[in-house]
XYZ file of C-alpha atoms in Angstrom:
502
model
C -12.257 -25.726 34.239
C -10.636 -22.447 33.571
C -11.120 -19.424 36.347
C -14.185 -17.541 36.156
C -14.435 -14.419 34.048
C -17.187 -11.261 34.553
C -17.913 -12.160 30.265
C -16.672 -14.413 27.498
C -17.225 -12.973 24.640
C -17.765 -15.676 21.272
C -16.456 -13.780 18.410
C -14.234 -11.467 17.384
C -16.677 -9.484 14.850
C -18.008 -5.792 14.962
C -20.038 -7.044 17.487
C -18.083 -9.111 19.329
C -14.745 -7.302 19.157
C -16.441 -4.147 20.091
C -18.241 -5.449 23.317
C -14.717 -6.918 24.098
C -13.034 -3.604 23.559
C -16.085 -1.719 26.236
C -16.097 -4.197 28.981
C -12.148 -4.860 29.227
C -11.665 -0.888 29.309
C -14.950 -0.647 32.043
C -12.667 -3.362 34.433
C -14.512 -6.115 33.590
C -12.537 -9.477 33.349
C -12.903 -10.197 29.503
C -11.976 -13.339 27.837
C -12.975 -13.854 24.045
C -13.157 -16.398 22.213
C -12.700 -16.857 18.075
C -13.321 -20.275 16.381
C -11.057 -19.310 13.381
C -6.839 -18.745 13.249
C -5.130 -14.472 13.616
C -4.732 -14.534 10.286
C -0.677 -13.033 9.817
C 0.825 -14.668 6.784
C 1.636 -11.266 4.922
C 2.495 -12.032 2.044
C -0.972 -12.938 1.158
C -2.639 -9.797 2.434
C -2.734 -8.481 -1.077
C -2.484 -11.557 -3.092
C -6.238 -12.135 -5.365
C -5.659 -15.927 -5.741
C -5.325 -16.863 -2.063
C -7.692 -14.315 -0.776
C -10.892 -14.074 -3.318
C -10.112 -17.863 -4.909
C -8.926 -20.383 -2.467
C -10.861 -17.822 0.178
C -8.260 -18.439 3.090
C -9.344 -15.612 5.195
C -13.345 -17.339 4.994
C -15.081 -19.702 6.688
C -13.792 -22.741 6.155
C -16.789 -24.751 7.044
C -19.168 -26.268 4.125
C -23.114 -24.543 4.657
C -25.530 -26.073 2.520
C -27.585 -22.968 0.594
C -30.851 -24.739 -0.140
C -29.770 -27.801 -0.553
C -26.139 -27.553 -1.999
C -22.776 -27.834 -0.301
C -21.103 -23.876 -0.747
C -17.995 -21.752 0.672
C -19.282 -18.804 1.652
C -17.857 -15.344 1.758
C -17.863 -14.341 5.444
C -15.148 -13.431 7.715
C -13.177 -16.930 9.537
C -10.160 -15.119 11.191
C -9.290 -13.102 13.917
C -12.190 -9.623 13.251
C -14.716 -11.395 11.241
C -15.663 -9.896 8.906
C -14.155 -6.201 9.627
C -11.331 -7.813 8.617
C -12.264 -8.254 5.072
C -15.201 -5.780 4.779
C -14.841 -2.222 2.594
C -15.723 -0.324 5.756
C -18.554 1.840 4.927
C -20.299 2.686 8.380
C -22.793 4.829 7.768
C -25.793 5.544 10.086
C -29.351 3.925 8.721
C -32.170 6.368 8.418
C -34.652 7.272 11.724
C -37.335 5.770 9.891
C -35.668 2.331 9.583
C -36.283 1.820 13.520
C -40.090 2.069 12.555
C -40.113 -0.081 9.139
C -44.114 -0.415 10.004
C -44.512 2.649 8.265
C -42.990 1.549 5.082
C -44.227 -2.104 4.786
C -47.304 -2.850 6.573
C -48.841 -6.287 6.323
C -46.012 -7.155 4.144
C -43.436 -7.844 7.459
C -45.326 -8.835 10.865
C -46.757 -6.328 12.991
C -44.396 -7.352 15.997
C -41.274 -5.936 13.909
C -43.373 -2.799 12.582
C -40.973 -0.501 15.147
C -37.654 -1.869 17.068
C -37.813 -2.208 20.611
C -35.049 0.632 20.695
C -35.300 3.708 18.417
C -32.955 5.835 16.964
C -32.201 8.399 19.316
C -31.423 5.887 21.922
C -28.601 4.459 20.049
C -27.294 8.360 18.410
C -24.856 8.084 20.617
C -23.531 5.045 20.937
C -23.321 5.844 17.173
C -21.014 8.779 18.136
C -18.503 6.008 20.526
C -18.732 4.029 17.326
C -17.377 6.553 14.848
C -14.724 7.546 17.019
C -13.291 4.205 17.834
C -13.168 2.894 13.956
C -11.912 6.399 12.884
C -14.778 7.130 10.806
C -13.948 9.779 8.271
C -17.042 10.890 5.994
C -17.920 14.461 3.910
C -20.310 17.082 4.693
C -23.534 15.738 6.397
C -25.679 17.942 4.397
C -24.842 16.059 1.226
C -26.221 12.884 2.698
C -29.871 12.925 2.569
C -32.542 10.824 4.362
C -29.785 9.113 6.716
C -28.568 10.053 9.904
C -25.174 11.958 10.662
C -22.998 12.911 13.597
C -24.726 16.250 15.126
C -21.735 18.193 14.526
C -20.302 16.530 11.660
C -17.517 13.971 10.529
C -14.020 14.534 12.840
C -11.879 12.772 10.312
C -11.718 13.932 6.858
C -12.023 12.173 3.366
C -9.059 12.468 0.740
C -10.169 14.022 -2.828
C -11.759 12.175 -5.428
C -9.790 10.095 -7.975
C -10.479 11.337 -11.451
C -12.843 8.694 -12.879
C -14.683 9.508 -9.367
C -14.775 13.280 -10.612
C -17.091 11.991 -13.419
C -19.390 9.961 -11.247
C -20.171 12.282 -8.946
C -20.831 14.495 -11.939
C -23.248 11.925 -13.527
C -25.167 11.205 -10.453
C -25.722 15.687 -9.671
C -26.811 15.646 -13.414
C -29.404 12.652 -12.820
C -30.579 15.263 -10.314
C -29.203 13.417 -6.975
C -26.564 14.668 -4.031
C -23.332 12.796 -4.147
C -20.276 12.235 -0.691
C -17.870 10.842 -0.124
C -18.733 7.859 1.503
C -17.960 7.434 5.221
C -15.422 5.052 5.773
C -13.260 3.564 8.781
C -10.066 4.010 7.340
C -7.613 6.732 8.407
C -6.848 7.920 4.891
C -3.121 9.819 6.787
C -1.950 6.555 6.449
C -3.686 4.872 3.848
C -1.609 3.241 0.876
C -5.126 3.605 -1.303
C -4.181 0.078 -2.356
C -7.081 -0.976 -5.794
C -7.218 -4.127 -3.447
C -9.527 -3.547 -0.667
C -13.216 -4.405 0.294
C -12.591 -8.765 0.101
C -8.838 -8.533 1.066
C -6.796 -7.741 4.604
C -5.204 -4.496 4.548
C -1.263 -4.536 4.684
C -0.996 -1.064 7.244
C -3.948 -1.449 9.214
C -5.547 1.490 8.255
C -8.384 0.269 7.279
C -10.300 -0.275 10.963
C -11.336 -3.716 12.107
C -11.984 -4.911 15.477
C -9.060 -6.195 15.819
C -6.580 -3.277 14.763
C -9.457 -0.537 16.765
C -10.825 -3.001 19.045
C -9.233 -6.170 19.852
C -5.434 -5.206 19.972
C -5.835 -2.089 22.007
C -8.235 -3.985 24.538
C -5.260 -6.517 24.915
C -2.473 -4.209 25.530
C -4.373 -1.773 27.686
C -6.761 -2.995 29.496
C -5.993 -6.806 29.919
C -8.553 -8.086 27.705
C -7.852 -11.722 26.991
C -8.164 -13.426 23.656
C -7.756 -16.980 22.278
C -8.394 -18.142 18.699
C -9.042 -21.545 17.074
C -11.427 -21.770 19.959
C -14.845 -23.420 19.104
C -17.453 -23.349 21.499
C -19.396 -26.630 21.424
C -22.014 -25.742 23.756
C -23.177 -23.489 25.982
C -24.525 -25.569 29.589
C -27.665 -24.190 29.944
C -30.510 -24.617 32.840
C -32.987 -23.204 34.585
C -32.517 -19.532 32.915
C -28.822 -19.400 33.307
C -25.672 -20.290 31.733
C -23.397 -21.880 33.649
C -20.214 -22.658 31.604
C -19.004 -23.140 28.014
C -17.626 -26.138 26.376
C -14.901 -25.452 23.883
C -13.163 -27.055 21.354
C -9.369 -26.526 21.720
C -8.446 -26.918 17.367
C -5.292 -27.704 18.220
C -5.129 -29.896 20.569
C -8.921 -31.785 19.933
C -9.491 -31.293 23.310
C -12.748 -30.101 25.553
C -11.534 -26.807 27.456
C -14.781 -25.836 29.902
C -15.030 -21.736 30.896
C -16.407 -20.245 33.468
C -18.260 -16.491 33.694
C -20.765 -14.358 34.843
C -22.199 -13.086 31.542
C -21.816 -14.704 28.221
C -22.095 -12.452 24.959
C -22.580 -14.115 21.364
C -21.429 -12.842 18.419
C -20.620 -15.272 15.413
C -22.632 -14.104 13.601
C -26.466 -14.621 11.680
C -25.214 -17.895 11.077
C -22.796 -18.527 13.476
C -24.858 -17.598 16.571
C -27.399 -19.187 15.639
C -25.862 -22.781 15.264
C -24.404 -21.986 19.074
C -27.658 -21.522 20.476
C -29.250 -24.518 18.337
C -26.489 -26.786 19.638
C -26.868 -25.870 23.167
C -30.604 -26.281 23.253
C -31.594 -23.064 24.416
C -34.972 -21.947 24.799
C -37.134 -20.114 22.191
C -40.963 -19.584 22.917
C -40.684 -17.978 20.190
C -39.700 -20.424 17.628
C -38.228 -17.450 15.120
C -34.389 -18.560 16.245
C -32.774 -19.020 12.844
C -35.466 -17.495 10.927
C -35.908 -14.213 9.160
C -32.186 -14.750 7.852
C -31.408 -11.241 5.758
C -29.175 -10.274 3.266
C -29.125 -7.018 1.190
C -31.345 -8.003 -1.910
C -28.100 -5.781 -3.810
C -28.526 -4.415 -7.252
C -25.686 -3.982 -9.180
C -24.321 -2.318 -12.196
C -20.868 -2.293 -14.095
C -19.913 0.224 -16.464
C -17.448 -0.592 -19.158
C -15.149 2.881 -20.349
C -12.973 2.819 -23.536
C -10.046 4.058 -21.402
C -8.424 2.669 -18.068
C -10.610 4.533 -15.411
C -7.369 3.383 -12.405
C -9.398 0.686 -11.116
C -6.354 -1.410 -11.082
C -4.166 0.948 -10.229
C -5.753 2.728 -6.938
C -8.711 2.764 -4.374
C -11.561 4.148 -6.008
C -14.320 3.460 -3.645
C -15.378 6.419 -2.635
C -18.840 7.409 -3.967
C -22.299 6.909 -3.047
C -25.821 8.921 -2.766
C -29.545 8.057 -0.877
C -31.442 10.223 -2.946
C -33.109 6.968 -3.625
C -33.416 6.021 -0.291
C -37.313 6.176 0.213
C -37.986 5.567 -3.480
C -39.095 8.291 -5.654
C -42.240 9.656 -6.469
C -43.078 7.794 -9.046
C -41.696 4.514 -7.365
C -43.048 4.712 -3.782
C -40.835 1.814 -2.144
C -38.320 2.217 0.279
C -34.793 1.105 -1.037
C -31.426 2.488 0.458
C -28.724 3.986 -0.032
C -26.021 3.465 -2.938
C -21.916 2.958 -3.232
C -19.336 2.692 -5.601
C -16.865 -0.840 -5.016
C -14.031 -1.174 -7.122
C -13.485 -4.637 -8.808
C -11.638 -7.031 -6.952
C -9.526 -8.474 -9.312
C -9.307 -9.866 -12.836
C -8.923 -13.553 -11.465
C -12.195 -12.983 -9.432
C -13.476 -11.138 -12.405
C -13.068 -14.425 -14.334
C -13.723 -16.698 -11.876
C -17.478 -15.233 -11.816
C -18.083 -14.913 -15.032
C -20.854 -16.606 -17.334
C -18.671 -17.863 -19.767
C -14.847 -18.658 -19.721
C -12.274 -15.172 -19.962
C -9.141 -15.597 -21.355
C -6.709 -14.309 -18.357
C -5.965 -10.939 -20.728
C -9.419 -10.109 -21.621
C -10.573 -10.298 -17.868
C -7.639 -7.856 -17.148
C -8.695 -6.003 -20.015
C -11.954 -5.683 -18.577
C -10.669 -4.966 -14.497
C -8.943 -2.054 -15.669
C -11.852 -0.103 -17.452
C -14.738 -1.409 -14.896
C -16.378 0.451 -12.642
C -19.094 -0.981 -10.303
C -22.194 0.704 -8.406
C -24.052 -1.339 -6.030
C -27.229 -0.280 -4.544
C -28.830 -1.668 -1.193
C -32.372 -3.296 -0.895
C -33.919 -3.582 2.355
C -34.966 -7.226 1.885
C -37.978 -8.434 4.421
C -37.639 -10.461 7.023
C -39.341 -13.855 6.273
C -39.737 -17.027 8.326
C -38.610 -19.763 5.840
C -35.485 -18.019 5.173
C -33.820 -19.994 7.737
C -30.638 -21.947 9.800
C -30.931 -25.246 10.277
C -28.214 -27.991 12.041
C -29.168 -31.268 11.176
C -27.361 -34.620 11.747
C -23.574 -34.629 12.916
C -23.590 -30.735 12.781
C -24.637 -30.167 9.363
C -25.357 -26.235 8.927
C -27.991 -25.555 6.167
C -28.697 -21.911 4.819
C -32.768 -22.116 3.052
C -32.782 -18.501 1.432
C -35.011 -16.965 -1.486
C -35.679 -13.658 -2.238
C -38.827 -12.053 -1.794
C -40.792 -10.989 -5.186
C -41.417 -7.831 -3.613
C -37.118 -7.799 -2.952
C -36.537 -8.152 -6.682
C -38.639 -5.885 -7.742
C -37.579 -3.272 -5.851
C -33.593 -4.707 -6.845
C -34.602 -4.404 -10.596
C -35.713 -1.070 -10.340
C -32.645 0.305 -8.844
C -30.796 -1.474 -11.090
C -32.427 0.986 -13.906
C -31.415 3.701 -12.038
C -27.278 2.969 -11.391
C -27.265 1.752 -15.284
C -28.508 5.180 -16.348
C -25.675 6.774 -13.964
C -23.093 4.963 -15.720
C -23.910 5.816 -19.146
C -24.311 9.311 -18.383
C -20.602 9.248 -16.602
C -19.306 8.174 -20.131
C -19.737 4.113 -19.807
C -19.846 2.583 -23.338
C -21.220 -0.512 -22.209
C -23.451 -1.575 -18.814
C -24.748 -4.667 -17.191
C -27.137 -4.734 -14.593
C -27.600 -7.559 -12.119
C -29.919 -8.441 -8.763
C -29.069 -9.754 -5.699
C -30.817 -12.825 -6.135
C -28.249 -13.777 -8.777
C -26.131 -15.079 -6.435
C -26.095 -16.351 -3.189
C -22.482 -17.012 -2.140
C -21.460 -13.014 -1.139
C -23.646 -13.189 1.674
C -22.499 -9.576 3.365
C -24.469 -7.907 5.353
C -26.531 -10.991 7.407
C -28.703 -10.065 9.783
C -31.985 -11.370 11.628
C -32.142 -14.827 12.806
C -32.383 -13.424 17.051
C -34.396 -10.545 16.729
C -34.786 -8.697 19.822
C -38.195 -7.558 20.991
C -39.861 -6.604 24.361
C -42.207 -9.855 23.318
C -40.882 -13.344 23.857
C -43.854 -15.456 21.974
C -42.258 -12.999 18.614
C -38.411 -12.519 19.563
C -35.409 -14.347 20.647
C -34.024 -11.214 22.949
C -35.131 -8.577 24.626
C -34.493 -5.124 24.046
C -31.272 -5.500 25.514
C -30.099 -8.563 23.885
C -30.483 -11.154 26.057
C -31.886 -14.042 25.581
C -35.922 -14.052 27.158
C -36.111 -16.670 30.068
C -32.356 -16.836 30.607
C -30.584 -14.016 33.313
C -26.556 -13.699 31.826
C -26.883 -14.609 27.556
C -26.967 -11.879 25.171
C -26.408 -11.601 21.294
C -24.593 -8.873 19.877
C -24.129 -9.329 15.841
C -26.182 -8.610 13.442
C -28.943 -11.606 14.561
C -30.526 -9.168 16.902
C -31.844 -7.135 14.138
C -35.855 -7.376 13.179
C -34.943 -5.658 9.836
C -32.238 -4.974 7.821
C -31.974 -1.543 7.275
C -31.168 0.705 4.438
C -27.553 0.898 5.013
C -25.174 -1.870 5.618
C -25.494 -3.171 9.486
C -21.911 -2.741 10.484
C -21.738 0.742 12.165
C -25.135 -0.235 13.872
C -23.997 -3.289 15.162
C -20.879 -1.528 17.036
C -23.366 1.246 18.230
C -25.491 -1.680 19.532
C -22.744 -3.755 21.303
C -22.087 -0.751 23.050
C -25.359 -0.245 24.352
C -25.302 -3.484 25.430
C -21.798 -2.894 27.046
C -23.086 -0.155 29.738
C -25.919 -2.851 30.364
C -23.468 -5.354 31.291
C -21.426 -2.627 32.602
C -23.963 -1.667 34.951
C -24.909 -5.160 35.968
C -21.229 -6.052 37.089
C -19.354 -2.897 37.604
């Protein structure tokens, strides 16, 4: 048995690394905890086959999505998934904190408002920003969402020329284009075509472990080991008393003492801890309501090379749509530009076979815009661990999420014709169920423990030192990815902790 700790933190995500980051620099003995390897071989940082199609950087564990044995895209290193993400952190919309309003009967009344509200979090929001370097355009531009009071402190670069034109097609379709905010310190930035899916070769792209993790390490003593995989978390009476962890490379039990345990691996990840360690749940709704942006996508083909393969191009997006439109009353969210990540990806996903030159061909003159669906929480939509460990993943999209998907896939195809695209495919979310970003749900918090897994400050109901700090404690999924929301949260949850042991 290892010393006792104030907190042990169990991953080394947004959530995680940023709840390590606030309690190490508060004092607080901090030990964390990540089940997969620092990933530091270089040479594949920018290298399409070993990152997007022998997925290195992943999880490396096999999840069976309804019923079949996948690889899914989400973060297995050292950061999670910051360190593979595109880094868009924008702030949702006020209204999201009171989806009630938008849904009704369609979502259950206990998750019609969160049990914490906007302004509460603005500005834990504002501690976010600043410690992943947030750099975003003029607030006025972005409508419907939320924004720093007195705007953006870091500053976005120009847009690249094929950007000129989309911006220009989406103020002619009668909508208010930015730059989108994004955690990378462009002073630095090699604007590399290979980002969002790949690790970036300077660091300037934030993750929690270039922001977070690192910094905690060399200033304020935080303490981190990786290939650590907690087993189970000994649990009685209300209160955790220790943590027994699977040492990868030795095979052996390591056992961890502290005064507050934090969780954070994740929708799926979290949830299998707390499964495996029998904890509690009056509620029965741990592992359920497992979320995923119901994305709509569209790609527009140009006659010419657009730079796609030549430079980072995601910088565009607009929420015009955010709330629907008045002839289309249902709340969406908001919209970016990605870039393609690579002809050998490009291929790999296609419907048919693509000659290696065609599919670079086709990566040159691409250009992708993706818009976000708040899908609805639903109970079947689930985590289960069955026999010897066995993590399943039972997920379908809602009618009402495809509907809403195929709509805005109308919209972002009439964008990209008007920007000069000579040819445009449209796809929804439901399409594919492998690039699971943006997984929220299955913990929600609640000030109710016969309809939520946590209370409004993330711990566990019935149990005095466990919290949850990903995206699990969410009862929706907002209209904007859950990244910059998760941060604000963990550091909510922080000064909680803080203020408990401090």
């Amino acid at each position: 048995m290892s010393e006792e700790h104030d907190a042990i933190v169990i991953g080394s995500g947004m959530g995680g690394g940023t709840i390590a980051h606030a309690l190490a620099r508060s004092g607080l003995k901090t030990f964390l905890l990540e089940r997969g390897p620092r990933y530091e071989d270089r040479e594949a940082f920018q290298d399409e086959w070993r990152m997007l199609i022998r997925m290195e950087p992943y999880e490396n564990r096999s999840i069976h999505v309804n019923g079949t044995p996948k690889k899914l895209y989400i973060g297995g290193v050292l950061g999670g998934g910051t360190s593979l993400y595109g880094a868009a952190l924008l702030r949702p919309s006020r209204d999201d904190f009171t989806p009630g309003k938008f849904y009704g009967d369609k979502i259950p009344k206990a998750t019609w408002e969160w049990p914490v509200l906007y302004d509460e979090l603005a500005p834990y929001y504002d501690q976010a920003e600043e410690l992943y370097h947030v750099a975003g355009d003029d607030p006025e531009k972005m409508l419907f969402v939320q924004t720093p009071e007195n705007g953006y402190k870091y500053s976005t670069p120009f847009f690249e020329p094929i950007n000129r034109g989309i911006a220009k097609a989406i103020r002619d379709s009668g909508y208010s284009s930015f730059h989108l905010p994004l955690g990378i310190d462009f002073s630095r930035c090699l604007r590399c075509p290979t980002c969002p899916g790949y690790i970036c070769p300077n660091a300037s792209r934030a993750s929690s472990v270039n922001r977070a993790i690192d910094p905690a390490v060399k200033e304020f003593g935080l303490q981190v080991q990786c290939g650590r995989e907690v087993v189970r978390l000994d649990h009685s009476n209300g209160h955790v008393k220790s943590i027994q962890v699977l040492n990868n490379e030795t095979g052996k039990i390591e056992e961890h003492v502290a005064k507050r345990y934090i969780v954070s691996a994740g929708a799926i990840g979290s949830t299998v801890i707390l499964k495996k360690s029998a904890i509690p749940d009056k509620s029965g709704q741990l592992g359920r309501n497992y979320m995923y942006h119901a994305g709509a996508i569209a790609v527009g083909l140009f006659r010419k090379p657009v730079g796609t393969a030549d430079t980072f191009i995601k910088q565009v997006g607009f929420t015009d749509l955010y709330f629907g439109t008045m002839d289309f009353s249902h709340k969406l969210g908001y919209v970016q530009e990605l870039p393609v990540p690579g002809p050998l990806a490009l291929a790999d996903n296609a419907p048919m076979p693509v000659p290696g030159s065609f599919a670079q061909y086709l990566y040159e003159r691409a250009v992708p815009l993706t818009g976000t669906v708040e899908d609805l929480p639903h109970p079947s939509n689930r985590i289960e661990v069955g026999t010897g460990g066995v993590i399943s993943l039972h997920h379908k999209f809602l009618p009402y999420d495809t509907f809403r998907s195929k709509f805005f896939v109308g919209k972002l195809k009439k964008i990209l014709y008007r920007a000069g695209a000579v040819f445009v495919i449209g796809a929804t979310g439901d399409q594919d169920d492998t690039h699971t970003a943006h997984q929220v749900g299955t913990a929600r918090f609640g000030d109710d423990p016969n309809t939520s897994v946590l209370d409004p400050e993330c711990r566990v109901h019935g149990s005095d030192n466990l919290f949850v700090v990903d995206g699990s404690f969410m009862p929706t999924s907002l209209g904007v990815g859950p990244a910059l929301t998760i941060a604000a949260n963990a550091l909510r949850v922080a000064d909680v902790i803080i203020g408990e042991l401090g």
